Short mmCIF file of N, CA and C in Angstrom, two decimals:
data_model
loop_
_atom_site.label_atom_id
_atom_site.label_comp_id
_atom_site.label_asym_id
_atom_site.label_seq_id
_atom_site.Cartn_x
_atom_site.Cartn_y
_atom_site.Cartn_z
N UNK A 28 80.87 98.28 112.87
CA UNK A 28 81.50 97.04 112.49
C UNK A 28 83.01 97.20 112.60
N UNK A 29 83.65 96.23 113.21
CA UNK A 29 85.10 96.25 113.37
C UNK A 29 85.73 95.27 112.38
N UNK A 30 86.69 95.76 111.62
CA UNK A 30 87.37 94.93 110.62
C UNK A 30 88.83 94.74 110.99
N UNK A 31 89.34 93.55 110.73
CA UNK A 31 90.76 93.23 110.85
C UNK A 31 91.27 93.06 109.43
N UNK A 32 92.38 93.72 109.10
CA UNK A 32 92.93 93.64 107.75
C UNK A 32 94.24 92.85 107.78
N UNK A 33 94.26 91.76 107.01
CA UNK A 33 95.45 90.93 106.86
C UNK A 33 96.04 91.21 105.48
N UNK A 34 97.36 91.42 105.41
CA UNK A 34 97.97 91.80 104.14
C UNK A 34 99.44 91.42 104.13
N UNK A 35 100.00 91.36 102.93
CA UNK A 35 101.44 91.16 102.76
C UNK A 35 102.10 92.52 102.63
N UNK A 36 103.25 92.67 103.22
CA UNK A 36 103.97 93.95 103.19
C UNK A 36 104.18 94.46 101.77
N UNK A 37 104.36 93.54 100.84
CA UNK A 37 104.60 93.94 99.44
C UNK A 37 103.42 94.73 98.88
N UNK A 38 102.22 94.53 99.44
CA UNK A 38 101.01 95.19 98.96
C UNK A 38 100.65 96.42 99.78
N UNK A 39 101.57 96.91 100.59
CA UNK A 39 101.26 97.96 101.56
C UNK A 39 100.68 99.22 100.94
N UNK A 40 101.15 99.63 99.79
CA UNK A 40 100.64 100.87 99.18
C UNK A 40 99.15 100.74 98.84
N UNK A 41 98.76 99.64 98.21
CA UNK A 41 97.35 99.43 97.87
C UNK A 41 96.51 99.24 99.14
N UNK A 42 97.09 98.60 100.15
CA UNK A 42 96.37 98.36 101.40
C UNK A 42 96.10 99.67 102.13
N UNK A 43 96.99 100.63 102.02
CA UNK A 43 96.73 101.95 102.63
C UNK A 43 95.46 102.58 102.06
N UNK A 44 95.27 102.45 100.75
CA UNK A 44 94.05 102.97 100.12
C UNK A 44 92.82 102.21 100.61
N UNK A 45 92.94 100.89 100.69
CA UNK A 45 91.85 100.07 101.20
C UNK A 45 91.53 100.45 102.65
N UNK A 46 92.56 100.61 103.46
CA UNK A 46 92.36 101.00 104.86
C UNK A 46 91.63 102.34 104.95
N UNK A 47 92.03 103.29 104.14
CA UNK A 47 91.38 104.60 104.14
C UNK A 47 89.89 104.47 103.82
N UNK A 48 89.57 103.69 102.80
CA UNK A 48 88.16 103.54 102.43
C UNK A 48 87.38 102.80 103.50
N UNK A 49 87.99 101.80 104.12
CA UNK A 49 87.32 101.10 105.22
C UNK A 49 87.08 102.04 106.40
N UNK A 50 88.01 102.95 106.65
CA UNK A 50 87.82 103.93 107.73
C UNK A 50 86.61 104.81 107.45
N UNK A 51 86.39 105.14 106.19
CA UNK A 51 85.24 105.96 105.82
C UNK A 51 83.93 105.19 105.95
N UNK A 52 83.99 103.86 105.76
CA UNK A 52 82.77 103.05 105.75
C UNK A 52 82.37 102.49 107.11
N UNK A 53 83.34 102.26 107.97
CA UNK A 53 83.08 101.58 109.24
C UNK A 53 82.99 102.57 110.39
N UNK A 54 82.17 102.23 111.37
CA UNK A 54 82.05 103.08 112.56
C UNK A 54 83.34 103.04 113.38
N UNK A 55 84.03 101.89 113.33
CA UNK A 55 85.29 101.70 114.05
C UNK A 55 86.39 101.55 113.01
N UNK A 56 87.49 102.29 113.12
CA UNK A 56 88.57 102.14 112.13
C UNK A 56 89.05 100.70 112.07
N UNK A 57 89.40 100.21 110.87
CA UNK A 57 89.90 98.84 110.76
C UNK A 57 91.22 98.69 111.50
N UNK A 58 91.45 97.50 112.04
CA UNK A 58 92.71 97.24 112.73
C UNK A 58 93.69 96.65 111.73
N UNK A 59 94.88 97.19 111.75
CA UNK A 59 95.94 96.74 110.85
C UNK A 59 97.21 96.68 111.69
N UNK A 60 98.09 95.76 111.40
CA UNK A 60 99.23 95.52 112.30
C UNK A 60 100.22 96.67 112.44
N UNK A 61 100.03 97.73 111.70
CA UNK A 61 100.89 98.91 111.90
C UNK A 61 100.60 99.56 113.25
N UNK A 62 99.52 99.12 113.92
CA UNK A 62 99.14 99.70 115.20
C UNK A 62 99.81 99.02 116.38
N UNK A 63 100.67 98.03 116.11
CA UNK A 63 101.39 97.38 117.20
C UNK A 63 102.44 98.32 117.78
N UNK A 64 102.61 98.26 119.08
CA UNK A 64 103.60 99.10 119.77
C UNK A 64 104.84 98.26 120.10
N UNK A 65 105.98 98.93 120.24
CA UNK A 65 107.20 98.23 120.60
C UNK A 65 107.06 97.49 121.91
N UNK A 66 107.60 96.27 121.94
CA UNK A 66 107.56 95.47 123.15
C UNK A 66 106.26 94.70 123.34
N UNK A 67 105.28 94.94 122.48
CA UNK A 67 104.00 94.27 122.59
C UNK A 67 104.14 92.83 122.09
N UNK A 68 103.54 91.85 122.78
CA UNK A 68 103.56 90.47 122.28
C UNK A 68 102.71 90.39 121.01
N UNK A 69 103.32 90.61 119.85
CA UNK A 69 102.61 90.86 118.60
C UNK A 69 101.66 89.75 118.18
N UNK A 70 102.05 88.48 118.25
CA UNK A 70 101.17 87.43 117.76
C UNK A 70 99.91 87.34 118.63
N UNK A 71 100.06 87.45 119.95
CA UNK A 71 98.89 87.43 120.84
C UNK A 71 97.96 88.59 120.54
N UNK A 72 98.52 89.75 120.26
CA UNK A 72 97.69 90.92 119.94
C UNK A 72 96.95 90.72 118.61
N UNK A 73 97.63 90.17 117.63
CA UNK A 73 96.98 89.89 116.34
C UNK A 73 95.81 88.92 116.54
N UNK A 74 96.03 87.85 117.28
CA UNK A 74 94.96 86.88 117.52
C UNK A 74 93.80 87.53 118.28
N UNK A 75 94.10 88.36 119.25
CA UNK A 75 93.06 89.09 119.98
C UNK A 75 92.25 89.97 119.04
N UNK A 76 92.93 90.69 118.17
CA UNK A 76 92.24 91.59 117.24
C UNK A 76 91.37 90.81 116.26
N UNK A 77 91.82 89.63 115.83
CA UNK A 77 90.99 88.79 114.95
C UNK A 77 89.75 88.33 115.70
N UNK A 78 89.93 87.86 116.94
CA UNK A 78 88.80 87.37 117.74
C UNK A 78 87.75 88.44 117.99
N UNK A 79 88.17 89.68 118.13
CA UNK A 79 87.23 90.75 118.47
C UNK A 79 86.71 91.48 117.23
N UNK A 80 87.14 91.07 116.05
CA UNK A 80 86.67 91.69 114.81
C UNK A 80 85.35 91.07 114.38
N UNK A 81 84.55 91.86 113.69
CA UNK A 81 83.32 91.35 113.09
C UNK A 81 83.60 90.72 111.73
N UNK A 82 84.59 91.27 111.04
CA UNK A 82 84.92 90.80 109.70
C UNK A 82 86.44 90.72 109.54
N UNK A 83 86.89 89.67 108.88
CA UNK A 83 88.30 89.47 108.58
C UNK A 83 88.49 89.81 107.11
N UNK A 84 89.20 90.90 106.84
CA UNK A 84 89.45 91.35 105.48
C UNK A 84 90.83 90.84 105.06
N UNK A 85 90.86 90.00 104.04
CA UNK A 85 92.13 89.53 103.50
C UNK A 85 92.42 90.34 102.26
N UNK A 86 93.50 91.12 102.30
CA UNK A 86 93.97 91.84 101.12
C UNK A 86 94.66 90.80 100.24
N UNK A 87 93.89 90.22 99.34
CA UNK A 87 94.33 89.05 98.58
C UNK A 87 95.23 89.42 97.41
N UNK A 88 96.34 88.70 97.33
CA UNK A 88 97.31 88.87 96.25
C UNK A 88 98.17 87.61 96.21
N UNK A 89 99.01 87.51 95.21
CA UNK A 89 99.96 86.39 95.19
C UNK A 89 100.82 86.42 96.45
N UNK A 90 101.21 87.61 96.86
CA UNK A 90 102.08 87.76 98.03
C UNK A 90 101.38 87.33 99.32
N UNK A 91 100.14 87.76 99.52
CA UNK A 91 99.45 87.40 100.76
C UNK A 91 99.11 85.91 100.79
N UNK A 92 98.80 85.33 99.64
CA UNK A 92 98.47 83.90 99.60
C UNK A 92 99.72 83.03 99.70
N UNK A 93 100.89 83.64 99.60
CA UNK A 93 102.15 82.91 99.79
C UNK A 93 102.75 83.20 101.16
N UNK A 94 102.11 84.07 101.94
CA UNK A 94 102.62 84.49 103.24
C UNK A 94 102.15 83.54 104.34
N UNK A 95 103.10 82.96 105.05
CA UNK A 95 102.75 82.06 106.16
C UNK A 95 101.93 82.81 107.22
N UNK A 96 102.27 84.07 107.49
CA UNK A 96 101.54 84.85 108.50
C UNK A 96 100.11 85.11 108.05
N UNK A 97 99.91 85.52 106.80
CA UNK A 97 98.55 85.78 106.30
C UNK A 97 97.71 84.51 106.32
N UNK A 98 98.31 83.39 105.92
CA UNK A 98 97.56 82.13 105.91
C UNK A 98 97.22 81.68 107.33
N UNK A 99 98.13 81.91 108.28
CA UNK A 99 97.84 81.57 109.68
C UNK A 99 96.72 82.46 110.23
N UNK A 100 96.76 83.74 109.88
CA UNK A 100 95.69 84.65 110.31
C UNK A 100 94.35 84.22 109.71
N UNK A 101 94.35 83.85 108.43
CA UNK A 101 93.12 83.38 107.77
C UNK A 101 92.58 82.14 108.46
N UNK A 102 93.45 81.19 108.71
CA UNK A 102 93.03 79.94 109.37
C UNK A 102 92.43 80.23 110.75
N UNK A 103 93.08 81.11 111.50
CA UNK A 103 92.57 81.46 112.83
C UNK A 103 91.22 82.17 112.73
N UNK A 104 91.09 83.09 111.78
CA UNK A 104 89.83 83.81 111.61
C UNK A 104 88.69 82.86 111.26
N UNK A 105 88.96 81.89 110.41
CA UNK A 105 87.92 80.93 110.05
C UNK A 105 87.56 80.05 111.24
N UNK A 106 88.56 79.63 112.01
CA UNK A 106 88.30 78.82 113.21
C UNK A 106 87.49 79.62 114.23
N UNK A 107 87.73 80.93 114.29
CA UNK A 107 87.00 81.81 115.21
C UNK A 107 85.65 82.24 114.63
N UNK A 108 85.34 81.74 113.46
CA UNK A 108 84.07 82.03 112.78
C UNK A 108 83.86 83.51 112.48
N UNK A 109 84.93 84.19 112.09
CA UNK A 109 84.81 85.58 111.65
C UNK A 109 84.30 85.58 110.22
N UNK A 110 83.54 86.59 109.86
CA UNK A 110 83.11 86.74 108.47
C UNK A 110 84.34 87.03 107.62
N UNK A 111 84.41 86.39 106.46
CA UNK A 111 85.55 86.55 105.56
C UNK A 111 85.19 87.47 104.42
N UNK A 112 86.01 88.50 104.20
CA UNK A 112 85.85 89.40 103.08
C UNK A 112 87.19 89.48 102.33
N UNK A 113 87.36 88.67 101.28
CA UNK A 113 88.59 88.75 100.50
C UNK A 113 88.50 89.91 99.50
N UNK A 114 89.51 90.76 99.54
CA UNK A 114 89.57 91.92 98.66
C UNK A 114 90.85 91.81 97.84
N UNK A 115 90.70 91.63 96.53
CA UNK A 115 91.85 91.45 95.66
C UNK A 115 92.55 92.80 95.44
N UNK A 116 93.77 92.92 95.98
CA UNK A 116 94.52 94.17 95.86
C UNK A 116 95.62 94.09 94.80
N UNK A 117 95.89 92.87 94.32
CA UNK A 117 96.88 92.65 93.27
C UNK A 117 96.53 91.32 92.61
N UNK A 118 97.15 91.06 91.47
CA UNK A 118 96.86 89.82 90.75
C UNK A 118 97.13 88.61 91.62
N UNK A 119 96.35 87.56 91.38
CA UNK A 119 96.54 86.30 92.08
C UNK A 119 96.01 85.17 91.20
N UNK A 120 96.40 83.96 91.55
CA UNK A 120 95.95 82.77 90.83
C UNK A 120 94.94 82.05 91.70
N UNK A 121 93.66 82.19 91.36
CA UNK A 121 92.61 81.58 92.19
C UNK A 121 92.71 80.06 92.22
N UNK A 122 93.27 79.46 91.19
CA UNK A 122 93.38 78.00 91.15
C UNK A 122 94.26 77.47 92.28
N UNK A 123 95.21 78.27 92.74
CA UNK A 123 96.10 77.83 93.82
C UNK A 123 95.72 78.44 95.16
N UNK A 124 94.66 79.23 95.19
CA UNK A 124 94.23 79.87 96.44
C UNK A 124 93.60 78.84 97.37
N UNK A 125 93.67 79.08 98.68
CA UNK A 125 93.00 78.17 99.63
C UNK A 125 91.50 78.10 99.33
N UNK A 126 90.89 76.97 99.68
CA UNK A 126 89.47 76.75 99.41
C UNK A 126 88.57 77.89 99.88
N UNK A 127 88.76 78.43 101.10
CA UNK A 127 87.85 79.51 101.53
C UNK A 127 87.90 80.73 100.62
N UNK A 128 89.03 80.99 100.00
CA UNK A 128 89.15 82.14 99.08
C UNK A 128 88.47 81.80 97.76
N UNK A 129 88.71 80.61 97.25
CA UNK A 129 88.09 80.20 95.97
C UNK A 129 86.58 80.14 96.10
N UNK A 130 86.07 79.82 97.28
CA UNK A 130 84.63 79.67 97.47
C UNK A 130 83.91 80.92 97.90
N UNK A 131 84.60 82.04 97.96
CA UNK A 131 84.00 83.30 98.42
C UNK A 131 84.15 84.35 97.32
N UNK A 132 83.10 85.12 97.11
CA UNK A 132 83.16 86.18 96.11
C UNK A 132 84.21 87.23 96.51
N UNK A 133 85.15 87.49 95.63
CA UNK A 133 86.18 88.48 95.89
C UNK A 133 85.73 89.84 95.39
N UNK A 134 86.16 90.87 96.09
CA UNK A 134 85.98 92.24 95.62
C UNK A 134 87.27 92.61 94.89
N UNK A 135 87.14 93.05 93.65
CA UNK A 135 88.31 93.43 92.87
C UNK A 135 88.66 94.88 93.20
N UNK A 136 89.74 95.06 93.93
CA UNK A 136 90.17 96.38 94.39
C UNK A 136 91.52 96.75 93.80
N UNK A 137 91.89 96.07 92.69
CA UNK A 137 93.18 96.37 92.06
C UNK A 137 93.20 97.79 91.52
N UNK A 138 92.05 98.27 91.11
CA UNK A 138 91.88 99.67 90.72
C UNK A 138 90.88 100.28 91.68
N UNK A 139 91.24 101.36 92.29
CA UNK A 139 90.35 102.03 93.27
C UNK A 139 89.33 102.86 92.50
N UNK A 140 88.20 102.23 92.22
CA UNK A 140 87.14 102.87 91.44
C UNK A 140 85.89 103.04 92.30
N UNK A 141 84.94 103.77 91.77
CA UNK A 141 83.66 103.93 92.47
C UNK A 141 82.97 102.57 92.61
N UNK A 142 83.03 101.74 91.58
CA UNK A 142 82.42 100.40 91.66
C UNK A 142 83.06 99.57 92.77
N UNK A 143 84.38 99.62 92.87
CA UNK A 143 85.08 98.87 93.92
C UNK A 143 84.67 99.36 95.30
N UNK A 144 84.53 100.66 95.45
CA UNK A 144 84.12 101.22 96.74
C UNK A 144 82.69 100.80 97.10
N UNK A 145 81.81 100.77 96.09
CA UNK A 145 80.42 100.35 96.33
C UNK A 145 80.37 98.90 96.74
N UNK A 146 81.15 98.05 96.06
CA UNK A 146 81.21 96.63 96.43
C UNK A 146 81.75 96.46 97.85
N UNK A 147 82.73 97.25 98.21
CA UNK A 147 83.31 97.19 99.55
C UNK A 147 82.25 97.58 100.59
N UNK A 148 81.48 98.60 100.29
CA UNK A 148 80.45 99.06 101.23
C UNK A 148 79.35 98.03 101.43
N UNK A 149 79.05 97.28 100.38
CA UNK A 149 77.99 96.26 100.49
C UNK A 149 78.43 95.17 101.42
#
């Protein structure tokens, strides 16, 4: 399974832990935008990676839900009919979250616990 991880830079430390655990769980390492190379047309590459992913992982937080880039990636992933896996990496207000996030069960990954890892694997 190939995963695309969308995140806000402010959450990068927690996302590194999430990325590590996804690498352990998936046959293919998750794609994260740190893999872009200099001179690469970045937005086209991001869209390509979303299209070719099996699952779109949103590292959900106040920061990511306020990020125009994260919201654009989410919208594109939904239009491309990618499976959505929202993973809460920091506090957020679900009342103001986009409908697809409010309507999908979130995995609470604010604390990297065995339970969180089991939920991620499921």
